[in-house]
């Protein structure tokens, strides 16, 4: 039987989606320094957002090397990042051309992540990345739904329903663009369902993360970028080994 026939049989038996699996991020040797471009809005950079500093400290403590640059704009959506004629699109396209990045991490605005426009924009942007920087791996940081739910474009989303929709759209975007999903939102959900006394992962605004949430987000990114469990790092966010390891293990479970 030819290879083409074997692939066809697999698709018929298990479904087309099963054949379009996300590529696995390879384990990065400790000797290699990785260069990361993070694209997003206030969930990637805002006052008090410690994700990048936590990620850098985790890497250093584990003997790993990482350089991170962020291209962000408050409340910005993928439709604008993917548009080379938009002011923010111009910024991003320039960084893609000039950066020689190992990874580009894409984070959609929360409301927009439940819409099909996100997937369409992801396809447009990723096509440019693959053409301009073919060795760059694309990672979609699937963030967390609103803690208490929210109405988006006239439709009410509970936390669980919104997270489910976000997960589906991020997964679809990754499958269509040869990307991989970092499951930060699912890590938030798992922590909320965990036993014992818990810290609040959110600020009071229902959307942005607290100090603990940013650290959990960093743990998820660590696992996805390095292909190694964040448990290998002994940096615990500055709030104790017990809680730090719990968040690390939850992040590791989503790899």
C-alpha positions as a Python dict, from the first residue, in 0.01 Angstrom:
ca = {
    (1, 'X'): (0, 0, 0),
    (2, 'X'): (134, 344, -93),
    (3, 'X'): (199, 616, 166),
    (4, 'X'): (-84, 824, 18),
    (5, 'X'): (-327, 536, 60),
    (6, 'X'): (-218, 481, 420),
    (7, 'X'): (-275, 849, 503),
    (8, 'X'): (-618, 835, 337),
    (9, 'X'): (-717, 530, 542),
    (10, 'X'): (-608, 708, 862),
    (11, 'X'): (-820, 1008, 775),
    (12, 'X'): (-1124, 793, 701),
    (13, 'X'): (-1084, 590, 1019),
    (14, 'X'): (-1002, 865, 1264),
    (15, 'X'): (-1134, 1179, 1100),
    (16, 'X'): (-958, 1462, 924),
    (17, 'X'): (-902, 1657, 1247),
    (18, 'X'): (-711, 1368, 1397),
    (19, 'X'): (-468, 1382, 1104),
    (20, 'X'): (-403, 1754, 1154),
    (21, 'X'): (-226, 1736, 1488),
    (22, 'X'): (-34, 2029, 1630),
    (23, 'X'): (341, 2004, 1573),
    (24, 'X'): (530, 1922, 1889),
    (25, 'X'): (778, 2183, 2010),
    (26, 'X'): (1109, 2005, 2040),
    (27, 'X'): (1295, 1998, 2370),
    (28, 'X'): (1546, 2284, 2366),
    (29, 'X'): (1903, 2204, 2480),
    (30, 'X'): (2016, 2416, 2773),
    (31, 'X'): (2308, 2539, 2566),
    (32, 'X'): (2078, 2704, 2310),
    (33, 'X'): (1955, 3060, 2361),
    (34, 'X'): (1608, 3110, 2217),
    (35, 'X'): (1474, 3437, 2080),
    (36, 'X'): (1105, 3502, 2136),
    (37, 'X'): (873, 3771, 2000),
    (38, 'X'): (548, 3808, 2196),
    (39, 'X'): (253, 3975, 2021),
    (40, 'X'): (-63, 4086, 2198),
    (41, 'X'): (-226, 4344, 2418),
    (42, 'X'): (-247, 4407, 2793),
    (43, 'X'): (-246, 4032, 2865),
    (44, 'X'): (106, 4034, 2721),
    (45, 'X'): (217, 4368, 2865),
    (46, 'X'): (52, 4601, 3116),
    (47, 'X'): (138, 4758, 3451),
    (48, 'X'): (200, 4477, 3698),
    (49, 'X'): (217, 4203, 3432),
    (50, 'X'): (509, 3988, 3549),
    (51, 'X'): (479, 3714, 3286),
    (52, 'X'): (800, 3801, 3103),
    (53, 'X'): (1008, 3868, 3413),
    (54, 'X'): (882, 3543, 3569),
    (55, 'X'): (965, 3352, 3252),
    (56, 'X'): (1314, 3502, 3239),
    (57, 'X'): (1379, 3424, 3607),
    (58, 'X'): (1250, 3067, 3568),
    (59, 'X'): (1480, 3013, 3271),
    (60, 'X'): (1783, 3158, 3450),
    (61, 'X'): (1721, 2945, 3758),
    (62, 'X'): (1704, 2634, 3539),
    (63, 'X'): (2022, 2725, 3351),
    (64, 'X'): (1838, 2817, 3032),
    (65, 'X'): (1881, 3116, 2802),
    (66, 'X'): (1604, 3328, 2654),
    (67, 'X'): (1565, 3671, 2495),
    (68, 'X'): (1215, 3818, 2481),
    (69, 'X'): (1077, 4120, 2297),
    (70, 'X'): (715, 4231, 2306),
    (71, 'X'): (509, 4407, 2040),
    (72, 'X'): (190, 4511, 2215),
    (73, 'X'): (-90, 4765, 2215),
    (74, 'X'): (-369, 4792, 2468),
    (75, 'X'): (-686, 4606, 2361),
    (76, 'X'): (-544, 4536, 2014),
    (77, 'X'): (-690, 4254, 1801),
    (78, 'X'): (-537, 4013, 1554),
    (79, 'X'): (-718, 4170, 1259),
    (80, 'X'): (-498, 4476, 1304),
    (81, 'X'): (-176, 4289, 1382),
    (82, 'X'): (-229, 4092, 1060),
    (83, 'X'): (-291, 4405, 851),
    (84, 'X'): (39, 4542, 708),
    (85, 'X'): (-133, 4876, 638),
    (86, 'X'): (-240, 4928, 1000),
    (87, 'X'): (5, 5116, 1225),
    (88, 'X'): (45, 4818, 1458),
    (89, 'X'): (55, 4573, 1169),
    (90, 'X'): (345, 4771, 1023),
    (91, 'X'): (530, 4746, 1354),
    (92, 'X'): (482, 4372, 1371),
    (93, 'X'): (569, 4296, 1009),
    (94, 'X'): (893, 4490, 1051),
    (95, 'X'): (986, 4284, 1358),
    (96, 'X'): (910, 3962, 1173),
    (97, 'X'): (1133, 4065, 881),
    (98, 'X'): (1423, 4178, 1096),
    (99, 'X'): (1410, 3964, 1407),
    (100, 'X'): (1525, 3613, 1312),
    (101, 'X'): (1298, 3479, 1587),
    (102, 'X'): (1292, 3119, 1707),
    (103, 'X'): (933, 3162, 1828),
    (104, 'X'): (655, 3413, 1776),
    (105, 'X'): (390, 3395, 2048),
    (106, 'X'): (49, 3528, 1943),
    (107, 'X'): (-217, 3631, 2196),
    (108, 'X'): (-562, 3746, 2082),
    (109, 'X'): (-781, 4002, 2260),
    (110, 'X'): (-1024, 3810, 2482),
    (111, 'X'): (-1352, 3920, 2320),
    (112, 'X'): (-1211, 3867, 1970),
    (113, 'X'): (-1088, 3517, 2055),
    (114, 'X'): (-1445, 3381, 2039),
    (115, 'X'): (-1493, 3514, 1684),
    (116, 'X'): (-1402, 3364, 1347),
    (117, 'X'): (-1215, 3682, 1253),
    (118, 'X'): (-936, 3561, 1482),
    (119, 'X'): (-882, 3247, 1274),
    (120, 'X'): (-890, 3439, 945),
    (121, 'X'): (-637, 3694, 1073),
    (122, 'X'): (-414, 3416, 1209),
    (123, 'X'): (-398, 3254, 867),
    (124, 'X'): (-299, 3584, 706),
    (125, 'X'): (-30, 3666, 961),
    (126, 'X'): (112, 3315, 975),
    (127, 'X'): (143, 3304, 596),
    (128, 'X'): (371, 3606, 617),
    (129, 'X'): (572, 3452, 902),
    (130, 'X'): (621, 3124, 715),
    (131, 'X'): (725, 3308, 398),
    (132, 'X'): (956, 3561, 562),
    (133, 'X'): (1098, 3352, 846),
    (134, 'X'): (1036, 2984, 764),
    (135, 'X'): (1233, 2851, 1064),
    (136, 'X'): (1024, 3047, 1314),
    (137, 'X'): (772, 2843, 1512),
    (138, 'X'): (433, 2996, 1584),
    (139, 'X'): (279, 2957, 1929),
    (140, 'X'): (-72, 3071, 2019),
    (141, 'X'): (-107, 3162, 2385),
    (142, 'X'): (-467, 3063, 2457),
    (143, 'X'): (-539, 3286, 2754),
    (144, 'X'): (-821, 3270, 3008),
    (145, 'X'): (-1189, 3358, 2987),
    (146, 'X'): (-1349, 3628, 3203),
    (147, 'X'): (-1368, 3505, 3560),
    (148, 'X'): (-1738, 3587, 3600),
    (149, 'X'): (-1836, 3561, 3235),
    (150, 'X'): (-1927, 3843, 2997),
    (151, 'X'): (-2160, 3939, 2715),
    (152, 'X'): (-1974, 3963, 2383),
    (153, 'X'): (-2150, 4099, 2072),
    (154, 'X'): (-2488, 4043, 2235),
    (155, 'X'): (-2418, 3684, 2347),
    (156, 'X'): (-2361, 3588, 2710),
    (157, 'X'): (-2063, 3364, 2781),
    (158, 'X'): (-2010, 3195, 3115),
    (159, 'X'): (-1647, 3133, 3213),
    (160, 'X'): (-1658, 2769, 3110),
    (161, 'X'): (-1843, 2826, 2782),
    (162, 'X'): (-1615, 3110, 2684),
    (163, 'X'): (-1303, 2908, 2766),
    (164, 'X'): (-1437, 2620, 2559),
    (165, 'X'): (-1497, 2852, 2263),
    (166, 'X'): (-1157, 3016, 2301),
    (167, 'X'): (-988, 2676, 2314),
    (168, 'X'): (-1164, 2564, 1997),
    (169, 'X'): (-1069, 2877, 1803),
    (170, 'X'): (-708, 2876, 1919),
    (171, 'X'): (-679, 2508, 1834),
    (172, 'X'): (-829, 2566, 1489),
    (173, 'X'): (-595, 2859, 1425),
    (174, 'X'): (-296, 2644, 1522),
    (175, 'X'): (-404, 2351, 1305),
    (176, 'X'): (-454, 2574, 1002),
    (177, 'X'): (-122, 2753, 1040),
    (178, 'X'): (120, 2482, 1156),
    (179, 'X'): (129, 2637, 1502),
    (180, 'X'): (109, 2510, 1859),
    (181, 'X'): (-120, 2613, 2144),
    (182, 'X'): (0, 2715, 2490),
    (183, 'X'): (-293, 2624, 2715),
    (184, 'X'): (-279, 2895, 2980),
    (185, 'X'): (-659, 2920, 2996),
    (186, 'X'): (-698, 2550, 3069),
    (187, 'X'): (-435, 2585, 3342),
    (188, 'X'): (-646, 2862, 3499),
    (189, 'X'): (-950, 2633, 3485),
    (190, 'X'): (-763, 2341, 3642),
    (191, 'X'): (-634, 2557, 3926),
    (192, 'X'): (-984, 2688, 3994),
    (193, 'X'): (-1107, 2329, 4016),
    (194, 'X'): (-818, 2213, 4236),
    (195, 'X'): (-862, 2125, 4601),
    (196, 'X'): (-745, 2323, 4900),
    (197, 'X'): (-725, 2692, 4977),
    (198, 'X'): (-659, 2886, 4658),
    (199, 'X'): (-528, 3227, 4557),
    (200, 'X'): (-725, 3449, 4322),
    (201, 'X'): (-575, 3427, 3973),
    (202, 'X'): (-755, 3746, 3864),
    (203, 'X'): (-755, 4113, 3940),
    (204, 'X'): (-1084, 4277, 4028),
    (205, 'X'): (-1148, 4375, 3664),
    (206, 'X'): (-1263, 4020, 3576),
    (207, 'X'): (-1000, 3980, 3303),
    (208, 'X'): (-638, 4064, 3387),
    (209, 'X'): (-434, 3825, 3596),
    (210, 'X'): (-316, 3870, 3951),
    (211, 'X'): (44, 3808, 4051),
    (212, 'X'): (-38, 3437, 4078),
    (213, 'X'): (-209, 3429, 3739),
    (214, 'X'): (83, 3592, 3562),
    (215, 'X'): (317, 3336, 3714),
    (216, 'X'): (93, 3049, 3601),
    (217, 'X'): (88, 3199, 3252),
    (218, 'X'): (469, 3214, 3258),
    (219, 'X'): (486, 2848, 3365),
    (220, 'X'): (267, 2747, 3069),
    (221, 'X'): (481, 2946, 2827),
    (222, 'X'): (797, 2794, 2975),
    (223, 'X'): (675, 2442, 2903),
    (224, 'X'): (564, 2526, 2551),
    (225, 'X'): (874, 2722, 2452),
    (226, 'X'): (1140, 2495, 2600),
    (227, 'X'): (956, 2165, 2559),
    (228, 'X'): (1039, 2092, 2922),
    (229, 'X'): (828, 2089, 3237),
    (230, 'X'): (851, 2414, 3435),
    (231, 'X'): (904, 2193, 3740),
    (232, 'X'): (1272, 2182, 3644),
    (233, 'X'): (1305, 2547, 3757),
    (234, 'X'): (1339, 2641, 4122),
    (235, 'X'): (1204, 2991, 4077),
    (236, 'X'): (864, 3000, 4249),
    (237, 'X'): (741, 3350, 4176),
    (238, 'X'): (847, 3490, 4509),
    (239, 'X'): (551, 3350, 4700),
    (240, 'X'): (681, 3019, 4829),
    (241, 'X'): (782, 2676, 4706),
    (242, 'X'): (455, 2501, 4789),
    (243, 'X'): (229, 2725, 4581),
    (244, 'X'): (495, 2775, 4315),
    (245, 'X'): (533, 2401, 4259),
    (246, 'X'): (157, 2355, 4251),
    (247, 'X'): (125, 2611, 3973),
    (248, 'X'): (422, 2459, 3792),
    (249, 'X'): (264, 2113, 3802),
    (250, 'X'): (-69, 2244, 3677),
    (251, 'X'): (109, 2413, 3386),
    (252, 'X'): (303, 2093, 3315),
    (253, 'X'): (-24, 1897, 3295),
    (254, 'X'): (-129, 2115, 3000),
    (255, 'X'): (182, 2048, 2788),
}
